[in-house]
């Protein structure tokens, strides 16, 4: 019996290896548990009938387990190497074993914390955390913490992320002590062989435990036609790290000269891209552009919504010129502000308001302001420095920025004053400009329809729903009505062209790789005296608003952008995007390209049933190439113009 016991003891893995195996398996289990919580928190996304039954969920969880084990083995690898080295260091082995433990503590703390925080982020954007989210965290940490503290759900996940990271770090330390990691193994050769086997197992784990030559890739999660199922399968650390390494000060979607040639051909303006627009008679002197926070067109009745959350905008759409195929440049407010002001597209994983703040881009609005045609005003409800709005707007043609500091109202709300407070102040401000005989161009950015939702209930607004998000939508719509009612009483009303556009939408359903509702926004031109009600099916983006408005106002300017005048020009397709994606759309096709993972998606918008949301990129290579060239060229050219690249220097002052 004693001999048998000795044999069994020798067959048991060495304690250093037991430590590595235990931390690796437990780490993978935690990542899988986090994925399960992600699924539970977003299971309403399976409401559609597209590959949404339990079979597909289980398949996604199985694929996800492979990614989790892959990551766990990857985190284990440096620790294993350090423990192997420690066996050759004699008395100095402790620094290697302590470093091994420290590595696991730090790496698991960071990855588990990120994975838990990814859950609420995914619920909002239907996308995993990425470089863009990191930029918000690093440049606006105070605002981020205020948002977390003011939103119970976010605070809960933040606390859970900290507890998970610290808790597992403690487990790692306990296991290191339990297996006496700092003491050399009594069987060095056996231990080194076992560690070598674990390292070799990583090679297999890196292939998703398949017998194949290539490594596990994000494309391996594309198991169905349900975008949520596919995204459920990947460990969020994978796309997060890829986007961080891909995010830099340069954008190389396409060779610069090639992008220039494609754009010049598409725009039809000649080699300089410049288009001079002469002054002409116009019934309007002024413009007011309302940029509505998180306003998706999918909430409008004409788009099929049944909740009637936006009755005022529904009514105005019937009374104005409405563009039903308008898509936001990106999925963050900074993208909308940038594209509205500069008429350039947004960039992949870049914050456009944080680059080139001291370099005027000679925007069209800056041109007419410099000529004394308009007093340019920008209104926000929140602080002036959030998203670098003040630096950007005052550099690119706005005379003044009004923010929470200007309204004379004390508030503890995360996003500053309520929308109606900003509108009331803007009315008085505009009245003052008018009384001085000045024409005005005002942009107003609402924010009450942004979480944390806290609409005022003591100003005459009575919600018809009980859900906080729906109440915020109702309030945002309600606040526009008194503003427009008061504007109708002003002498300047008939001389003013009003524009209402969403800054971006809201992911309220899953259909395509980029949810339709997150980029599809309303665009309404409103002037009852001079514009007959009409619905236009032209493809439009936020880039097109300023060229269209200035042309309608009859103001002389030079269009040096990628925007078009929707009253006289049209596009064969439009570019837009999401974090990590570029996209193009026409009336027939939707093309989406995952930049970091080199995955194309093509959808036939004319198809019916499940076929409409089926990725058919592999079956239409020519169409993919056509739309990819357009989307990549527009995005690349916009980035080059933004940075005054040598190929586009003539478009700047």
XYZ file of C-alpha atoms in Angstrom:
653
model
C 0.000 0.000 0.000
C 2.812 2.386 0.832
C 4.370 1.744 -2.543
C 1.015 2.350 -4.273
C 0.612 5.607 -2.355
C 4.043 6.752 -3.500
C 3.172 5.922 -7.110
C -0.075 7.879 -6.883
C 1.729 10.778 -5.265
C 4.196 10.879 -8.111
C 1.355 10.813 -10.649
C -0.291 13.873 -9.056
C 0.595 17.123 -10.818
C 3.249 19.202 -9.040
C 1.816 21.944 -6.846
C 3.077 24.727 -9.145
C 1.164 23.150 -12.006
C -1.909 22.677 -9.821
C -1.786 26.399 -9.111
C -1.641 27.260 -12.813
C -4.429 24.849 -13.704
C -6.665 26.033 -10.859
C -6.285 29.743 -11.677
C -6.797 29.088 -15.402
C -9.942 26.997 -15.019
C -11.448 29.299 -12.398
C -10.664 32.343 -14.566
C -12.428 30.766 -17.557
C -15.411 29.898 -15.362
C -15.679 33.517 -14.203
C -15.560 34.827 -17.788
C -18.292 32.364 -18.765
C -20.403 33.448 -15.776
C -20.027 37.082 -16.879
C -21.182 36.076 -20.364
C -24.235 34.443 -18.833
C -25.070 37.695 -17.022
C -24.594 39.576 -20.310
C -27.092 37.239 -21.936
C -29.641 37.598 -19.127
C -29.312 41.400 -19.144
C -29.958 41.549 -22.904
C -32.180 38.551 -23.579
C -34.912 40.835 -24.928
C -32.686 41.177 -28.005
C -33.772 37.641 -28.874
C -37.362 38.817 -29.351
C -36.979 38.371 -33.092
C -37.409 34.922 -34.596
C -34.000 34.970 -36.269
C -31.912 32.091 -34.870
C -33.072 32.976 -31.382
C -34.014 29.694 -29.702
C -32.087 27.962 -26.917
C -30.071 25.906 -29.406
C -28.326 29.031 -30.724
C -27.807 30.416 -27.221
C -26.098 27.188 -26.157
C -23.940 27.209 -29.272
C -22.897 30.784 -28.556
C -22.049 29.873 -24.968
C -19.995 26.944 -26.238
C -18.067 29.162 -28.642
C -17.648 31.679 -25.853
C -16.148 29.045 -23.574
C -13.425 28.453 -26.165
C -12.632 32.184 -26.205
C -12.654 32.260 -22.398
C -10.256 29.334 -22.146
C -8.090 30.903 -24.817
C -7.841 34.125 -22.799
C -7.293 32.236 -19.527
C -4.436 30.232 -21.082
C -2.992 33.452 -22.511
C -2.978 35.061 -19.062
C -1.481 31.889 -17.586
C 1.407 31.746 -20.072
C 3.683 34.493 -18.589
C 3.062 33.103 -15.119
C 4.026 29.606 -16.265
C 7.239 30.865 -17.855
C 8.191 32.751 -14.691
C 7.542 29.692 -12.513
C 9.688 27.574 -14.826
C 12.511 30.119 -14.629
C 12.232 30.204 -10.843
C 13.402 26.586 -10.674
C 16.822 27.665 -11.948
C 17.315 30.670 -9.673
C 17.969 28.977 -6.380
C 17.732 31.453 -3.492
C 16.574 34.206 -5.860
C 13.548 32.268 -7.022
C 11.111 34.265 -4.915
C 11.196 37.341 -7.139
C 10.047 35.200 -10.093
C 7.288 33.455 -8.137
C 6.055 36.724 -6.634
C 6.143 38.330 -10.086
C 4.189 35.367 -11.434
C 1.471 35.884 -8.833
C 1.495 39.654 -9.349
C 1.039 39.192 -13.086
C -2.052 37.053 -12.590
C -3.491 39.489 -10.044
C -2.995 42.506 -12.319
C -4.068 40.846 -15.578
C -7.171 39.211 -14.132
C -8.140 42.372 -12.241
C -8.027 44.381 -15.463
C -9.759 41.829 -17.677
C -12.494 40.837 -15.224
C -13.203 44.472 -14.377
C -13.491 45.300 -18.089
C -15.692 42.269 -18.807
C -18.190 43.189 -16.069
C -18.275 46.884 -17.059
C -18.875 45.737 -20.637
C -22.363 44.495 -19.690
C -24.084 47.915 -19.282
C -22.059 49.317 -22.193
C -23.280 46.512 -24.431
C -26.861 47.055 -23.270
C -26.674 50.656 -24.484
C -24.715 50.275 -27.737
C -25.164 46.583 -28.645
C -21.396 46.538 -29.021
C -18.549 45.526 -26.754
C -16.292 48.087 -25.068
C -13.677 49.521 -27.378
C -11.058 52.221 -27.836
C -13.714 54.937 -28.068
C -15.118 54.038 -24.669
C -11.578 54.128 -23.275
C -11.110 57.665 -24.583
C -14.219 58.791 -22.739
C -12.911 57.112 -19.589
C -9.445 58.677 -19.743
C -10.368 62.199 -20.872
C -13.520 62.614 -18.808
C -12.965 60.499 -15.700
C -14.866 62.975 -13.529
C -17.890 62.920 -15.826
C -17.698 59.145 -16.088
C -17.705 58.713 -12.319
C -20.591 61.165 -11.988
C -22.545 59.119 -14.544
C -21.824 55.890 -12.666
C -22.869 57.413 -9.342
C -26.086 58.885 -10.710
C -27.300 55.713 -12.425
C -28.149 52.844 -10.019
C -27.649 50.183 -12.690
C -24.221 51.501 -13.636
C -23.249 51.825 -9.987
C -24.283 48.216 -9.388
C -22.172 46.928 -12.267
C -19.243 49.140 -11.267
C -19.380 47.753 -7.745
C -19.703 44.205 -9.096
C -16.670 44.775 -11.333
C -14.578 45.919 -8.378
C -15.742 43.040 -6.175
C -15.069 40.493 -8.936
C -11.586 41.857 -9.651
C -10.563 42.132 -5.998
C -12.228 38.853 -5.037
C -10.457 36.813 -7.678
C -7.164 38.562 -6.933
C -7.550 37.414 -3.333
C -8.252 33.869 -4.533
C -5.055 33.915 -6.602
C -3.013 35.002 -3.584
C -4.663 32.337 -1.402
C -3.943 29.652 -3.993
C -0.342 30.834 -4.285
C 0.055 30.337 -0.543
C -1.904 27.099 -0.527
C 0.403 25.564 -3.123
C 3.535 27.151 -1.542
C 4.417 28.798 -4.811
C 7.494 30.594 -3.445
C 9.174 27.280 -2.550
C 10.919 25.290 -5.282
C 9.294 22.047 -6.295
C 10.647 18.843 -4.841
C 10.477 17.305 -8.296
C 11.969 19.927 -10.589
C 12.126 17.817 -13.744
C 8.559 16.619 -13.359
C 7.391 20.187 -12.734
C 9.215 21.584 -15.749
C 7.788 18.871 -17.985
C 4.260 19.563 -16.713
C 4.677 23.322 -17.248
C 5.951 22.648 -20.770
C 2.826 20.585 -21.425
C 0.666 23.495 -20.236
C 2.516 25.854 -22.558
C 1.935 23.455 -25.436
C -1.735 23.263 -24.461
C -1.883 27.044 -24.972
C -1.110 26.468 -28.646
C -4.176 24.222 -28.814
C -6.262 26.682 -26.784
C -5.218 29.446 -29.181
C -6.886 27.407 -31.902
C -10.079 27.096 -29.916
C -9.280 23.452 -29.110
C -9.719 22.593 -32.775
C -7.292 20.551 -34.861
C -6.551 23.248 -37.420
C -3.711 25.500 -38.499
C -5.178 28.943 -37.809
C -5.796 30.596 -34.468
C -9.193 31.378 -32.955
C -10.565 34.605 -34.477
C -13.645 36.814 -33.933
C -15.070 35.510 -37.202
C -15.471 32.139 -35.454
C -18.349 33.623 -33.440
C -20.385 34.214 -36.609
C -22.490 31.095 -36.209
C -25.944 32.496 -37.009
C -27.866 35.363 -38.604
C -28.657 36.839 -35.194
C -26.200 39.649 -34.411
C -26.682 39.321 -30.658
C -26.003 35.580 -30.708
C -22.797 36.212 -32.647
C -21.620 38.960 -30.296
C -22.496 36.831 -27.275
C -19.906 34.257 -28.271
C -16.811 36.427 -28.081
C -14.937 37.365 -24.926
C -15.192 41.200 -24.789
C -11.482 41.528 -24.000
C -10.683 40.329 -27.536
C -12.329 43.224 -29.466
C -11.316 45.688 -26.746
C -7.606 44.915 -27.071
C -7.795 44.800 -30.871
C -9.392 48.250 -31.013
C -6.822 49.683 -28.584
C -3.936 48.461 -30.713
C -5.656 49.677 -33.878
C -6.427 53.135 -32.468
C -3.699 55.603 -33.335
C -3.179 59.074 -34.709
C -3.271 57.747 -38.255
C -6.068 56.192 -40.247
C -5.110 53.820 -43.025
C -8.342 52.440 -44.410
C -7.144 53.183 -47.919
C -4.152 54.665 -49.684
C -4.507 58.468 -49.612
C -4.355 59.168 -53.344
C -6.757 56.339 -54.131
C -9.255 57.681 -51.596
C -8.920 61.145 -53.118
C -9.580 59.874 -56.634
C -12.695 57.963 -55.567
C -14.089 60.898 -53.598
C -13.489 63.415 -56.362
C -15.314 61.135 -58.799
C -18.197 60.588 -56.350
C -18.622 64.282 -55.519
C -18.279 65.446 -59.124
C -16.691 68.771 -58.188
C -13.349 68.664 -59.917
C -9.875 68.005 -58.577
C -9.994 70.567 -55.746
C -13.313 69.298 -54.342
C -14.275 72.944 -53.849
C -17.730 74.078 -54.893
C -18.468 77.782 -54.764
C -22.099 78.611 -53.980
C -23.294 82.057 -55.015
C -25.659 84.186 -52.950
C -29.300 84.078 -54.012
C -32.648 85.444 -52.812
C -34.145 83.480 -49.954
C -37.242 83.719 -47.727
C -35.051 82.923 -44.721
C -32.484 84.973 -42.827
C -31.892 82.729 -39.840
C -31.450 79.100 -38.924
C -32.166 77.102 -35.775
C -30.865 73.538 -35.664
C -32.045 71.321 -32.819
C -29.851 68.263 -32.330
C -31.952 65.817 -30.310
C -30.135 63.411 -28.011
C -30.590 59.668 -28.739
C -33.464 60.389 -31.106
C -33.963 57.369 -33.331
C -36.363 57.569 -36.258
C -37.691 54.174 -35.202
C -39.730 55.956 -32.475
C -41.750 57.892 -35.054
C -45.218 56.704 -36.009
C -44.452 56.958 -39.700
C -41.598 54.496 -39.126
C -43.973 52.009 -37.498
C -43.719 52.930 -33.801
C -46.877 52.269 -31.808
C -46.007 53.773 -28.380
C -46.673 57.411 -29.436
C -43.759 58.676 -27.366
C -43.037 61.631 -29.682
C -46.432 63.106 -30.678
C -45.061 66.618 -31.224
C -42.309 65.501 -33.573
C -44.796 63.169 -35.281
C -47.031 66.169 -35.955
C -44.177 68.392 -37.164
C -42.980 65.670 -39.528
C -46.388 65.804 -41.205
C -46.053 69.585 -41.544
C -42.464 69.867 -42.807
C -39.920 68.515 -45.269
C -38.856 65.149 -43.886
C -35.937 63.010 -45.108
C -36.834 59.451 -44.176
C -33.476 57.873 -45.076
C -31.146 59.871 -42.856
C -28.329 58.196 -40.946
C -26.066 59.572 -38.250
C -22.369 59.822 -38.912
C -21.568 57.765 -35.819
C -23.085 56.611 -32.561
C -21.748 59.255 -30.171
C -22.801 62.871 -29.792
C -19.273 64.031 -30.629
C -19.619 62.378 -34.056
C -22.851 64.276 -34.711
C -21.464 67.652 -33.616
C -18.382 67.145 -35.735
C -20.215 66.081 -38.891
C -22.863 68.780 -38.493
C -20.272 71.553 -38.134
C -17.603 70.373 -40.573
C -19.672 68.277 -43.014
C -17.036 65.543 -42.769
C -17.557 61.906 -41.741
C -16.646 60.501 -38.362
C -13.598 58.321 -37.875
C -13.048 54.776 -36.683
C -12.479 54.729 -32.894
C -11.448 58.391 -32.855
C -12.901 61.298 -30.924
C -13.128 64.000 -33.612
C -13.506 66.896 -31.166
C -10.266 66.053 -29.389
C -8.007 66.453 -32.394
C -7.037 69.658 -34.183
C -8.889 71.924 -31.767
C -6.564 74.841 -32.453
C -6.726 74.463 -36.229
C -9.752 76.037 -37.941
C -11.059 73.862 -40.748
C -12.563 76.827 -42.621
C -16.028 75.359 -42.205
C -18.885 76.749 -44.231
C -20.444 78.187 -41.099
C -17.145 79.844 -40.206
C -17.101 81.412 -43.669
C -20.540 83.027 -43.407
C -19.855 84.096 -39.827
C -16.566 85.724 -40.870
C -18.434 87.564 -43.614
C -20.823 88.997 -41.022
C -23.816 87.107 -42.396
C -24.786 85.288 -39.191
C -24.274 85.546 -35.460
C -23.426 81.935 -34.656
C -24.553 80.487 -31.317
C -24.224 77.020 -29.808
C -26.268 75.869 -26.799
C -25.697 72.812 -24.615
C -27.361 71.820 -21.346
C -24.229 70.369 -19.720
C -20.809 71.756 -18.861
C -18.877 73.637 -21.549
C -15.877 71.317 -21.564
C -17.636 67.988 -21.854
C -16.521 66.325 -25.104
C -14.318 69.419 -25.659
C -17.376 71.130 -27.119
C -16.301 74.656 -26.180
C -12.826 74.420 -27.729
C -14.158 72.785 -30.876
C -17.175 74.995 -31.573
C -15.424 78.302 -30.901
C -12.560 77.232 -33.165
C -14.806 76.141 -36.005
C -17.053 79.165 -36.508
C -19.291 79.689 -33.462
C -19.160 83.082 -31.824
C -20.462 81.920 -28.457
C -21.106 78.699 -26.568
C -23.790 78.741 -23.871
C -23.751 75.965 -21.281
C -25.059 75.144 -17.793
C -23.009 78.004 -16.381
C -25.006 80.572 -18.375
C -28.592 79.673 -17.574
C -28.782 80.948 -14.003
C -30.319 77.699 -12.750
C -28.722 75.542 -10.079
C -28.909 71.836 -10.814
C -27.303 68.660 -9.568
C -28.265 66.678 -12.642
C -25.506 64.894 -14.497
C -26.348 66.511 -17.838
C -27.030 69.981 -16.492
C -30.254 71.900 -16.961
C -33.394 70.427 -18.476
C -34.062 70.932 -22.177
C -36.858 73.461 -21.642
C -34.529 75.651 -19.554
C -32.025 75.788 -22.386
C -34.793 76.532 -24.909
C -36.176 79.372 -22.756
C -32.746 80.973 -22.492
C -32.085 80.506 -26.208
C -35.349 82.296 -27.044
C -34.331 85.325 -25.009
C -30.855 85.253 -26.496
C -32.188 85.063 -30.046
C -34.667 87.854 -29.338
C -31.761 90.067 -28.273
C -29.871 89.336 -31.502
C -32.971 90.047 -33.563
C -33.631 93.352 -31.811
C -30.121 94.426 -32.788
C -30.942 93.654 -36.414
C -28.653 90.637 -36.584
C -29.376 87.413 -38.458
C -28.605 84.355 -36.357
C -27.546 80.768 -36.740
C -28.214 78.757 -33.605
C -27.520 75.109 -32.794
C -29.166 73.604 -29.704
C -28.093 70.232 -28.330
C -30.628 68.589 -26.022
C -29.570 66.041 -23.429
C -32.531 65.044 -21.253
C -32.965 61.852 -23.262
C -29.636 60.524 -22.004
C -29.226 58.177 -19.079
C -29.474 58.657 -16.178
C -33.059 59.541 -17.035
C -34.476 62.212 -14.746
C -37.099 64.329 -16.562
C -38.735 67.148 -14.570
C -42.279 66.463 -13.441
C -43.098 69.905 -12.027
C -43.072 72.050 -15.173
C -46.337 71.020 -16.786
C -45.004 67.822 -18.282
C -47.066 64.729 -17.504
C -45.709 61.410 -18.834
C -48.063 58.727 -20.054
C -45.642 55.911 -19.262
C -43.880 54.651 -16.156
C -40.612 53.444 -17.683
C -37.877 56.072 -17.022
C -36.371 55.865 -20.511
C -39.755 56.323 -22.166
C -40.538 59.227 -19.851
C -37.290 60.879 -20.934
C -38.245 60.442 -24.585
C -41.658 61.936 -23.897
C -40.144 64.891 -22.059
C -37.592 65.583 -24.785
C -40.447 65.679 -27.298
C -42.634 67.775 -24.968
C -39.885 70.381 -24.438
C -39.697 71.141 -28.160
C -43.419 72.044 -28.327
C -43.415 75.126 -26.036
C -40.220 76.311 -27.695
C -41.831 76.161 -31.112
C -45.084 77.664 -29.793
C -43.215 80.638 -28.353
C -41.105 80.958 -31.508
C -44.309 81.246 -33.565
C -45.144 84.419 -31.668
C -41.838 86.059 -32.635
C -41.388 88.398 -35.558
C -38.438 86.349 -36.718
C -40.319 83.031 -36.957
C -41.262 83.198 -40.641
C -37.735 84.273 -41.523
C -36.195 81.295 -39.768
C -35.484 77.830 -41.123
C -35.799 75.207 -38.366
C -34.030 71.861 -38.573
C -34.496 68.937 -36.198
C -32.109 65.978 -36.359
C -31.078 63.180 -34.007
C -27.461 63.144 -32.878
C -27.661 59.358 -33.078
C -30.322 56.776 -32.404
C -30.746 54.115 -29.756
C -30.191 50.386 -30.057
C -33.761 49.237 -29.412
C -33.672 46.015 -31.435
C -31.214 43.670 -33.061
C -31.220 43.189 -36.809
C -27.912 43.928 -38.526
C -24.346 43.871 -37.215
C -24.853 47.598 -36.554
C -28.445 47.893 -35.309
C -30.596 49.903 -37.706
C -32.069 52.019 -34.928
C -28.734 53.298 -33.630
C -27.917 55.247 -36.831
C -31.344 55.877 -38.357
C -32.336 59.380 -37.228
C -35.069 61.860 -38.176
C -34.140 64.881 -40.298
C -36.820 67.542 -40.579
C -36.702 70.960 -42.263
C -39.517 73.068 -40.850
C -40.895 76.413 -42.016
C -44.712 76.336 -42.383
C -44.893 79.539 -44.410
C -42.274 78.613 -46.992
C -41.956 74.816 -47.033
C -44.772 72.573 -48.179
C -45.117 69.242 -46.355
C -43.233 66.499 -48.144
C -41.372 63.278 -47.525
C -38.120 62.720 -49.386
C -36.570 59.295 -49.791
C -33.137 60.692 -50.694
C -30.219 59.225 -48.759
C -28.923 61.819 -46.295
C -26.375 62.188 -43.504
C -25.568 64.823 -40.903
C -22.765 65.969 -43.223
C -25.424 67.277 -45.612
C -27.250 69.547 -43.173
C -24.997 72.597 -43.246
C -24.546 72.713 -47.055
C -28.318 72.361 -47.433
C -29.213 74.999 -44.846
C -26.734 77.590 -46.110
C -27.911 77.048 -49.693
C -31.539 77.453 -48.579
C -30.600 80.657 -46.754
C -29.024 81.898 -49.987
C -25.654 82.655 -48.371
C -22.496 82.747 -50.442
C -19.920 80.168 -49.352
C -17.482 77.573 -50.616
C -18.316 73.969 -49.910
C -14.958 72.365 -49.102
C -16.418 69.307 -47.444
C -17.950 65.937 -48.255
C -21.480 67.185 -47.605
C -24.012 67.950 -50.330
C -26.937 70.321 -50.796
C -29.941 68.028 -50.546
C -32.119 70.487 -52.475
C -30.034 70.164 -55.650
C -27.777 67.101 -55.267
C -28.142 63.461 -54.377
C -25.964 60.529 -53.382
C -25.902 57.039 -54.822
C -25.046 55.821 -51.318
C -24.124 57.257 -47.927
C -21.251 56.550 -45.518
C -21.724 56.160 -41.778
C -20.283 54.073 -38.997
C -20.079 52.732 -35.482
C -17.157 52.141 -33.125
C -14.807 49.831 -34.993
C -16.977 49.764 -38.130
C -17.425 51.665 -41.365
C -20.616 51.283 -43.372
C -22.299 52.279 -46.614
C -25.929 52.123 -47.607
C -28.058 52.636 -50.678
C -31.704 51.826 -51.330
C -30.940 48.176 -52.008
C -27.875 47.179 -50.008
C -26.383 47.719 -46.563
C -22.647 47.108 -46.253
C -20.861 46.963 -42.877
C -17.164 46.329 -42.366
C -15.583 45.284 -39.070
C -12.301 47.168 -39.393
C -10.371 45.485 -36.589
C -11.310 41.930 -37.532
C -11.555 42.265 -41.327
C -15.103 40.905 -41.482
C -17.492 42.176 -44.203
C -21.278 42.092 -43.908
C -23.702 42.634 -46.769
C -27.479 42.697 -46.378
C -30.172 42.828 -49.033
C -32.642 45.466 -47.817
C -35.216 44.391 -50.376
C -35.314 40.794 -49.140
C -38.122 39.515 -46.969
C -38.165 37.608 -43.707
C -34.961 36.206 -42.302
C -33.159 36.784 -45.600
C -33.145 40.537 -44.936
C -30.832 40.034 -41.966
C -28.699 37.285 -43.495
C -25.092 38.186 -44.242
C -24.571 37.439 -47.921
C -21.174 39.099 -48.373
C -19.560 35.884 -49.594
C -22.122 35.611 -52.398
C -21.726 39.153 -53.784
C -18.016 39.919 -53.911
C -18.378 42.673 -56.541
C -21.016 44.538 -54.518
C -18.906 44.230 -51.383
C -15.892 45.695 -53.189
C -18.001 48.530 -54.616
C -19.459 49.578 -51.274
C -16.250 48.996 -49.339
C -14.353 51.297 -51.679
C -16.974 54.002 -51.164
C -17.102 53.736 -47.363
C -13.333 53.466 -46.933
C -12.598 56.293 -49.380
C -15.076 58.697 -47.774
C -13.821 57.949 -44.276
C -10.160 58.112 -45.276
C -10.624 61.345 -47.218
C -12.470 62.920 -44.297
C -9.630 62.032 -41.968
C -7.055 63.403 -44.420
C -8.969 66.665 -44.850
C -9.287 66.955 -41.077
C -5.528 66.606 -40.669
C -4.619 68.868 -43.607
C -2.919 65.972 -45.363
C -0.892 67.058 -48.382
C -3.474 65.582 -50.768
C -6.161 67.980 -49.476
C -4.338 71.097 -48.276
C -6.184 73.352 -50.698
C -9.423 72.875 -48.765
C -8.136 74.767 -45.730
C -7.430 78.437 -45.110
